[in-house]
Tab-separated table of C-alpha atoms in Angstrom:
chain	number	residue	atom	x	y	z
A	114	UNK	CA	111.525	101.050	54.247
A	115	UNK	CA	108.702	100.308	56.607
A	116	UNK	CA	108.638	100.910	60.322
A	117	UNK	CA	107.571	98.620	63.172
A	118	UNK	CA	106.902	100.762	66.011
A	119	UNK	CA	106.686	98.505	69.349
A	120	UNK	CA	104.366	100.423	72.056
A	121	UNK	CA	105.564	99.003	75.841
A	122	UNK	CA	103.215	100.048	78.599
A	123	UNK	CA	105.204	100.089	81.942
A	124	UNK	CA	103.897	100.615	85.563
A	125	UNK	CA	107.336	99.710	88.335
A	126	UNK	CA	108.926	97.786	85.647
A	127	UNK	CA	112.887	99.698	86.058
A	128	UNK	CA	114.785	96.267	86.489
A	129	UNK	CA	113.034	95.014	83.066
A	130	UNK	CA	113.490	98.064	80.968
A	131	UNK	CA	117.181	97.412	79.647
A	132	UNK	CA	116.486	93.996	79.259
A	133	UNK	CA	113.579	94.662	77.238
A	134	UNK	CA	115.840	97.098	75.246
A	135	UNK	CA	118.942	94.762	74.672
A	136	UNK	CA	116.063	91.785	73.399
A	137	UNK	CA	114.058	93.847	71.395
A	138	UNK	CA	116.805	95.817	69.617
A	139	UNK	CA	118.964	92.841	69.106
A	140	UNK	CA	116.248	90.838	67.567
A	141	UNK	CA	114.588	93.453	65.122
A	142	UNK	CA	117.900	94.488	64.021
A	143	UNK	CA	119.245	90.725	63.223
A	144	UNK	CA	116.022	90.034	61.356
A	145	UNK	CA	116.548	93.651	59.415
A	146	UNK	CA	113.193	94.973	60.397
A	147	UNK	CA	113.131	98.923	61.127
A	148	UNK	CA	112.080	99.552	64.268
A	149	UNK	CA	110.984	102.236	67.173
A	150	UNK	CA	110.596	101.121	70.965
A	151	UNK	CA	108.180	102.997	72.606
A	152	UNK	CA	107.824	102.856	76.496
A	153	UNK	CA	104.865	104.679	78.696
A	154	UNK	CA	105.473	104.942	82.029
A	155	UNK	CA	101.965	104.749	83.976
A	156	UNK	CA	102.671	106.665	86.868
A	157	UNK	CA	105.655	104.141	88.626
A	158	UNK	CA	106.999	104.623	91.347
A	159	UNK	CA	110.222	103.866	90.795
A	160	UNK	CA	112.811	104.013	88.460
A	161	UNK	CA	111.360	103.277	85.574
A	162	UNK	CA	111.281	106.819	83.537
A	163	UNK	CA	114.655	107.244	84.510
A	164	UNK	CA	115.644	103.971	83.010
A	165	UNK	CA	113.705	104.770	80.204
A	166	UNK	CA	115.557	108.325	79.634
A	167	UNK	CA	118.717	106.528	79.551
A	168	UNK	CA	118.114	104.130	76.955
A	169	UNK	CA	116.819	106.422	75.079
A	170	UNK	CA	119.955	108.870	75.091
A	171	UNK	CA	121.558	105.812	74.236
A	172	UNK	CA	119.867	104.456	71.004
A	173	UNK	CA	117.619	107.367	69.095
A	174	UNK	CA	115.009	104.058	68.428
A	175	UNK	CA	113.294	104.759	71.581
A	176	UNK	CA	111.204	106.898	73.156
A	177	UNK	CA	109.476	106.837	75.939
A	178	UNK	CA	106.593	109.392	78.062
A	179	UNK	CA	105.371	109.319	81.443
A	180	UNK	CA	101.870	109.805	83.033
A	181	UNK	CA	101.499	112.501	85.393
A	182	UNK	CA	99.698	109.245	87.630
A	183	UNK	CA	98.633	105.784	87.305
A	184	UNK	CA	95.481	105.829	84.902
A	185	UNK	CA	96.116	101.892	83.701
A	186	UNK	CA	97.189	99.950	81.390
A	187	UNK	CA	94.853	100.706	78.968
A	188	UNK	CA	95.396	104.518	78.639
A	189	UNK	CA	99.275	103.825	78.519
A	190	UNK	CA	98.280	101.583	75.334
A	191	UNK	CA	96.514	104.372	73.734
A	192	UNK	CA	98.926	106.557	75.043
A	193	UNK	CA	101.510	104.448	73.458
A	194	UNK	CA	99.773	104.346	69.990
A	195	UNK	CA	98.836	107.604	69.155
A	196	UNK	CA	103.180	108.309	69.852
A	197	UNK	CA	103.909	106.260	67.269
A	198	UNK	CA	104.806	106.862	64.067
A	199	UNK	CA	105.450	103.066	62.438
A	200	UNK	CA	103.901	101.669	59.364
A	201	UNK	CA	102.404	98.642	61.813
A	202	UNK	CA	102.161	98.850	65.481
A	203	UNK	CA	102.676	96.279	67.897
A	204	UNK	CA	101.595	96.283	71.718
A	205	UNK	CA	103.387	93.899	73.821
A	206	UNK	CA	104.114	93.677	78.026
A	207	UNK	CA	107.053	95.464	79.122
A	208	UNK	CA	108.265	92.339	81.166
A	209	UNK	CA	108.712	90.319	77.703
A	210	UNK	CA	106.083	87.658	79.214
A	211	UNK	CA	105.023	88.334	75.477
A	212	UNK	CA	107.591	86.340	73.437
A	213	UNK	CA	110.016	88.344	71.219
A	214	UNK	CA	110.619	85.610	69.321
A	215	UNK	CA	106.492	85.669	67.714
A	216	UNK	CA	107.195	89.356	66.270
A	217	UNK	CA	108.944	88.718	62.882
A	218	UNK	CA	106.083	85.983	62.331
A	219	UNK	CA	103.355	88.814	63.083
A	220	UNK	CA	105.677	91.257	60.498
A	221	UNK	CA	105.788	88.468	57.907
A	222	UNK	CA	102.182	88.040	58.241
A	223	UNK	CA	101.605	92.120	57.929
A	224	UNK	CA	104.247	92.142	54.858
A	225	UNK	CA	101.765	89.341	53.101
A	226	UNK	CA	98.501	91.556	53.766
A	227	UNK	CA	97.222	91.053	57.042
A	228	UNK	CA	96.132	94.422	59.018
A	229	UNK	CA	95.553	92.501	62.226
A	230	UNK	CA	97.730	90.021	64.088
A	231	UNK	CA	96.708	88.562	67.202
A	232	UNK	CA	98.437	87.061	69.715
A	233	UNK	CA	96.700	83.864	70.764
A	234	UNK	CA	97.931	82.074	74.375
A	235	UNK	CA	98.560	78.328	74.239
A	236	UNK	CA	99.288	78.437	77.880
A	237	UNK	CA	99.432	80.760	80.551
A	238	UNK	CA	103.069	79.747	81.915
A	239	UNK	CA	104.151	78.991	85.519
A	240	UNK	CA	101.469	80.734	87.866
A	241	UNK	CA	100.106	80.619	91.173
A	242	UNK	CA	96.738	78.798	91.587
A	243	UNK	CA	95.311	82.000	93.092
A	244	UNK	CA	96.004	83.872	89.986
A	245	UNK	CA	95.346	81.315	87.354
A	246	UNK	CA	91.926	80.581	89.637
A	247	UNK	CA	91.430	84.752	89.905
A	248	UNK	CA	92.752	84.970	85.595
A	249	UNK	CA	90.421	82.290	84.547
A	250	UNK	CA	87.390	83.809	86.377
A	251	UNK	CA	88.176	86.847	84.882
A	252	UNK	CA	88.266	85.979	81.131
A	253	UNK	CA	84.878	83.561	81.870
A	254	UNK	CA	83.072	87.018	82.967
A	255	UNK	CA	84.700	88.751	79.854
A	256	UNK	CA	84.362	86.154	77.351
A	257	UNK	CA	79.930	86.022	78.316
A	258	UNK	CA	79.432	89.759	78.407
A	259	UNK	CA	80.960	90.929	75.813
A	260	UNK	CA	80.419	87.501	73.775
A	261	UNK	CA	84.366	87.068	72.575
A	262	UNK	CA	86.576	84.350	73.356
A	263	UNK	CA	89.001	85.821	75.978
A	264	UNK	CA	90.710	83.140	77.275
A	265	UNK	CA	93.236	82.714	74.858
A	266	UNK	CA	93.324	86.604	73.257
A	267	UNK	CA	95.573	88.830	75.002
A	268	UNK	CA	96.950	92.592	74.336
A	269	UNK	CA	100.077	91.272	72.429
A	270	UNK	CA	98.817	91.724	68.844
A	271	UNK	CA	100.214	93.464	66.139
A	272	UNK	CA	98.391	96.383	64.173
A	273	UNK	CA	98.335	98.134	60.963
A	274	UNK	CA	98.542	101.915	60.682
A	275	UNK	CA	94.822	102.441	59.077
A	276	UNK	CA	93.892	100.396	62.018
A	277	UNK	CA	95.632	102.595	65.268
A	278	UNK	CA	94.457	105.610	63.061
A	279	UNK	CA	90.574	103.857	63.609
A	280	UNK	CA	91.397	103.124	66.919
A	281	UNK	CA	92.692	106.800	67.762
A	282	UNK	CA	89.479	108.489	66.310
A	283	UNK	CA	87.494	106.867	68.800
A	284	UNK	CA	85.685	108.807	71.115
A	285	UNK	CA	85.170	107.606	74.433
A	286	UNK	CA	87.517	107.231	77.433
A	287	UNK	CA	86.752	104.256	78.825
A	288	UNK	CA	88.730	102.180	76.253
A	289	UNK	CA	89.281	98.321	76.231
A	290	UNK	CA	91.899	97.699	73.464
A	291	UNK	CA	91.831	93.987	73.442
A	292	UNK	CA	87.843	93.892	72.388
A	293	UNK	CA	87.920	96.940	70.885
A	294	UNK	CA	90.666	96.029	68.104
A	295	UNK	CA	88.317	93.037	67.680
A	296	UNK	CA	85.012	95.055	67.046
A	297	UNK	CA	87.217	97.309	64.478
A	298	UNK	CA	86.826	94.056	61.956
A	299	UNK	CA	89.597	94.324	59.372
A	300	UNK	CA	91.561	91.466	57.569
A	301	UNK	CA	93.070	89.043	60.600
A	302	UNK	CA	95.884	86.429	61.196
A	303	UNK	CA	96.880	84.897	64.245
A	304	UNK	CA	100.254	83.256	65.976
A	305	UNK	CA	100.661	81.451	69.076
A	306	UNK	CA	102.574	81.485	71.734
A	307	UNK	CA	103.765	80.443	74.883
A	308	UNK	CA	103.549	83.117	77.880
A	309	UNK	CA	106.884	83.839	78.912
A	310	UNK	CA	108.246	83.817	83.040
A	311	UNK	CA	109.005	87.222	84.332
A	312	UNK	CA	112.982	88.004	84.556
A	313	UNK	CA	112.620	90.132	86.825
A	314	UNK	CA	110.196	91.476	89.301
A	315	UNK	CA	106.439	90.235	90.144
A	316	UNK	CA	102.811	90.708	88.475
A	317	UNK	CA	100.868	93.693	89.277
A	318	UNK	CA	97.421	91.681	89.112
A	319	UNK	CA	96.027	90.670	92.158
A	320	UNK	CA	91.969	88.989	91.962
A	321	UNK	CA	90.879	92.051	93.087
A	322	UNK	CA	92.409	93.951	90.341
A	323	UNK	CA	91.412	91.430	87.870
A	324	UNK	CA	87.800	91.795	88.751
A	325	UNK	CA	87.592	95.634	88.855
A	326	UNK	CA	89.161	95.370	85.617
A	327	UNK	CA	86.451	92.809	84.125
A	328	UNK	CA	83.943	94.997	85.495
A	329	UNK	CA	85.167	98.172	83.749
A	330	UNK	CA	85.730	96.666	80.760
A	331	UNK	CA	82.598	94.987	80.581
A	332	UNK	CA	80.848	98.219	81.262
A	333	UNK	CA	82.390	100.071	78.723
A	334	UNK	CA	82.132	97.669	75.803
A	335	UNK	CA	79.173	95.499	76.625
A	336	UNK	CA	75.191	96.282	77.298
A	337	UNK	CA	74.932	92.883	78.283
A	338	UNK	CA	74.913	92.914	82.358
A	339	UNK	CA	72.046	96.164	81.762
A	340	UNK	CA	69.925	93.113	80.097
A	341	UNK	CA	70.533	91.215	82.939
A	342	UNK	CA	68.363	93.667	85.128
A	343	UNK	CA	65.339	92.909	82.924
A	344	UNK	CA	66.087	89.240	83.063
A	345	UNK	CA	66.228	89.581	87.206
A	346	UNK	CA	62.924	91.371	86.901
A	347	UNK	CA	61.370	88.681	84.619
A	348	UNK	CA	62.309	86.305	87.448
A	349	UNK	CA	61.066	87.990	90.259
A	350	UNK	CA	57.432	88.016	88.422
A	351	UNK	CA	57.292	84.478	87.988
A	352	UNK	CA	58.217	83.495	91.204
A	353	UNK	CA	55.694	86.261	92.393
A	354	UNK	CA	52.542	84.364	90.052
A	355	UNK	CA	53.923	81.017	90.918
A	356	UNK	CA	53.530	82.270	94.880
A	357	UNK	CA	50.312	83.578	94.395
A	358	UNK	CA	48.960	80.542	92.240
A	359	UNK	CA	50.005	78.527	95.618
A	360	UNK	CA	48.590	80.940	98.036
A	361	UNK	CA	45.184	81.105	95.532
A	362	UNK	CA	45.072	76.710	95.559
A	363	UNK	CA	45.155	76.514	99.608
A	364	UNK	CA	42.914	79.319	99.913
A	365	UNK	CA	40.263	78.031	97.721
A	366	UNK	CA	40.751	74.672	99.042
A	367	UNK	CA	40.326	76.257	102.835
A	368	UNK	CA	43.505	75.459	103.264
A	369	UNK	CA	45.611	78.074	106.167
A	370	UNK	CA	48.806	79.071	104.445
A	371	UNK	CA	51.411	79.688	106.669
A	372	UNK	CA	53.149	83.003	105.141
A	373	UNK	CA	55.527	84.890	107.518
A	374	UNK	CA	58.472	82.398	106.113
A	375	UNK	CA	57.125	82.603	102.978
A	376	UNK	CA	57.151	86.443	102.371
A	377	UNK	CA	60.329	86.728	104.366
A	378	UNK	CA	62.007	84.741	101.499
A	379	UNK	CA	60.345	86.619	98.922
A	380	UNK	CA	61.278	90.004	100.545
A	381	UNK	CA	65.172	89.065	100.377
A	382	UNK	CA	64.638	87.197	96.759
A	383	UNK	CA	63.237	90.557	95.604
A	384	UNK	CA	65.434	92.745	97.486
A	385	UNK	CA	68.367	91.111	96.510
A	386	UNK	CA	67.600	91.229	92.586
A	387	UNK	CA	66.724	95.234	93.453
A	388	UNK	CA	69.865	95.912	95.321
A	389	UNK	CA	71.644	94.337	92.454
A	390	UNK	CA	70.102	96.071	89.530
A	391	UNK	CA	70.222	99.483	91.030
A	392	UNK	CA	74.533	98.548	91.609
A	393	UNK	CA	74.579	97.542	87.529
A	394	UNK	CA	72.416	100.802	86.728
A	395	UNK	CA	74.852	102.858	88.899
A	396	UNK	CA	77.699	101.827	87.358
A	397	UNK	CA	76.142	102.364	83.994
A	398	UNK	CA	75.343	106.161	84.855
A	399	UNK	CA	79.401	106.314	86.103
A	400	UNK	CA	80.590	105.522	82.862
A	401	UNK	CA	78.180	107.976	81.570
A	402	UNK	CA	79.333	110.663	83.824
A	403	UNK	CA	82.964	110.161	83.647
A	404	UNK	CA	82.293	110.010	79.785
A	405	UNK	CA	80.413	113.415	79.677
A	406	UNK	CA	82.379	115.293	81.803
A	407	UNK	CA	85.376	114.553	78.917
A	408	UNK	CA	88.337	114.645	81.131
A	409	UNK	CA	91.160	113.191	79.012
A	410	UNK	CA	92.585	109.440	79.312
A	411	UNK	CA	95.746	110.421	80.248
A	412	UNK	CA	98.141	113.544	80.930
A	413	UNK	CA	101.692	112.892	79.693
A	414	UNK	CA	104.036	114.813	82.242
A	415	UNK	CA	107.347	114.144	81.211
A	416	UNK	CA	108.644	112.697	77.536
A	417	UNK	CA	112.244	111.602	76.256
A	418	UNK	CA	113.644	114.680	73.864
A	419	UNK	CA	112.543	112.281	70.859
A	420	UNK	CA	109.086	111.543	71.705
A	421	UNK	CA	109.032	115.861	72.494
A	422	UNK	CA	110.726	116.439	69.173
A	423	UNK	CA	108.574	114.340	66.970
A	424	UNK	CA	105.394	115.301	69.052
A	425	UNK	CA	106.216	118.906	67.716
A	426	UNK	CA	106.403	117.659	64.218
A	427	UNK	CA	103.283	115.829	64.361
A	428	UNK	CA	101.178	118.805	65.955
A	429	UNK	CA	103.008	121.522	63.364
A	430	UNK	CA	101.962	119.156	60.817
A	431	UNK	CA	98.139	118.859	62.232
A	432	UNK	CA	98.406	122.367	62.231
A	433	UNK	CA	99.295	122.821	58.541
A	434	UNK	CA	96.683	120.266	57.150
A	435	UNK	CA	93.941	122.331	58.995
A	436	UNK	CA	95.227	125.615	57.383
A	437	UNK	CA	95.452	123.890	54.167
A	438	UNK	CA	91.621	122.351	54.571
A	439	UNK	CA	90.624	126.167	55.866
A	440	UNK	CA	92.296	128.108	53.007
């Protein structure tokens, strides 16, 4: 029978996690679907491992690992995937903003063929004007530089195994799973949905949060804001020969020009486009340091006895297909 693993990235999320249990498990197991729950821990502060150990003594489904610190949401996605061992994958929020009641449509749509199943927003719920301001901004940045509709796409999106194997091969640590399970291609379906409230607890995106996270993400994925530079520079020359046509007019025409206002404003036009292009080649070249230096995505520092038992399975198996290959 096939297995729906369910990968649950949580960061301070103790009060949801046996709520998220008790939905989850009651739901997959009324609509006879054969499931795993698996919950990463990104560093909380609270609770939340613990909470996660119990349920898992409790029901054998779930599993659950915790980061040594907070490295984000999208290494605890990653994280999340590469512990699983279902025939399709789905990664949803921990705080069930992502309706439970969309998954058997996103299994029926697997079971007829599809290999990706996205989750697309109709709305964005009940939410402060300051974050659906600071969340709107974001996805406009997202959506131009890496030229993909963001603002109804989200993380909630269900995957097939060939497709978290394509995703786990990739190299580089600066990940961005919503685009990059886009770029993968592959045969896609969509659902909607409505976003859900929050039981329990508060979000952990603030607008500063939300913009360091476009900006990393649209580093990582996108060349675009490095074309930008050359477009700043294009500017700057024609302004420059536009000036200088001026200046060339009144001076033939014996005309005084009157420059110190004029080469003030050019000095800060200029200056400003500089300043701005060295800050997008700078953050360029820390992507490519943090990427050759090769430190991992994540370190795991504590797992539930399943996820250690069946992480010992999977490497002695790695470990047998390499003899195998070597022999």
């Amino acid at each position: 029978m096939a297995l729906l693993s369910i990968v649950l990235p949580a960061y301070n999320e103790e009060q949801n996690i046996s709520n998220t249990v008790r939905v989850l498990s009651g739901l997959l197991e009324a609509n006879g679907i054969e499931y795993e729950l698996v919950f990463i821990s990104d560093g909380s502060r609270d609770g939340t491992f613990s909470e996660i150990q119990k349920a898992a003594e409790e029901n054998p489904r779930i599993r659950g690992a915790e980061f040594s610190r907070n490295f984000g949401k999208e290494a605890a996605i990653f994280a999340g995937l590469k512990l699983t061992g279902g025939n399709a994958v789905i990664v949803m929020d921990c705080d069930l903003q992502h309706p439970p009641e969309v998954i058997p449509k996103m299994w029926q749509l697997w079971l007829e063929g599809a290999e990706v199943v996205e989750g697309i927003k109709q709305s964005r719920g009940k939410e402060s004007v300051a974050h659906k301001l600071s969340a709107g901004l974001f996805y406009k940045i997202m959506s131009g530089l890496i030229r993909m509709d963001m603002n109804a796409s989200s993380d909630f999106k269900l995957l097939d195994r060939k497709v978290v194997d394509v995703l786990l091969t990739l190299p580089e640590r600066n990940t961005f799973f919503r685009a990059l399970s886009f770029w993968v291609g592959f045969r896609t379906e969509s659902v909607t949905y409505e976003v859900q409230e929050r039981q329990f607890g508060e979000s952990k995106w603030s607008f500063f949060s939300l913009m360091k996270y476009a900006v990393t993400n649209a580093t990582s994925f996108s060349t675009l804001p490095l074309q930008l530079v050359t477009v700043m520079g294009l500017v700057s020359i024609l302004f420059s020969v536009v000036l200088f046509i001026q200046t060339l007019v009144k001076f033939m025409s014996g005309t005084a020009v009157e420059g110190f206002t004029t080469v003030i404003l050019l000095i800060l036009i200029i200056g400003g486009f500089l300043m701005l292009s060295l800050g997008i080649i700078g953050h360029y070249i820390a992507r490519i340091y943090e990427e050759v230096k090769g430190r991992p995505k994540y370190i795991i520092s504590r797992r539930t006895k399943e996820a250690e038992r069946k992480s010992c399975r999977r490497a002695f198996q790695t470990d047998e297909e390499e003899n195998e290959v070597s022999s």
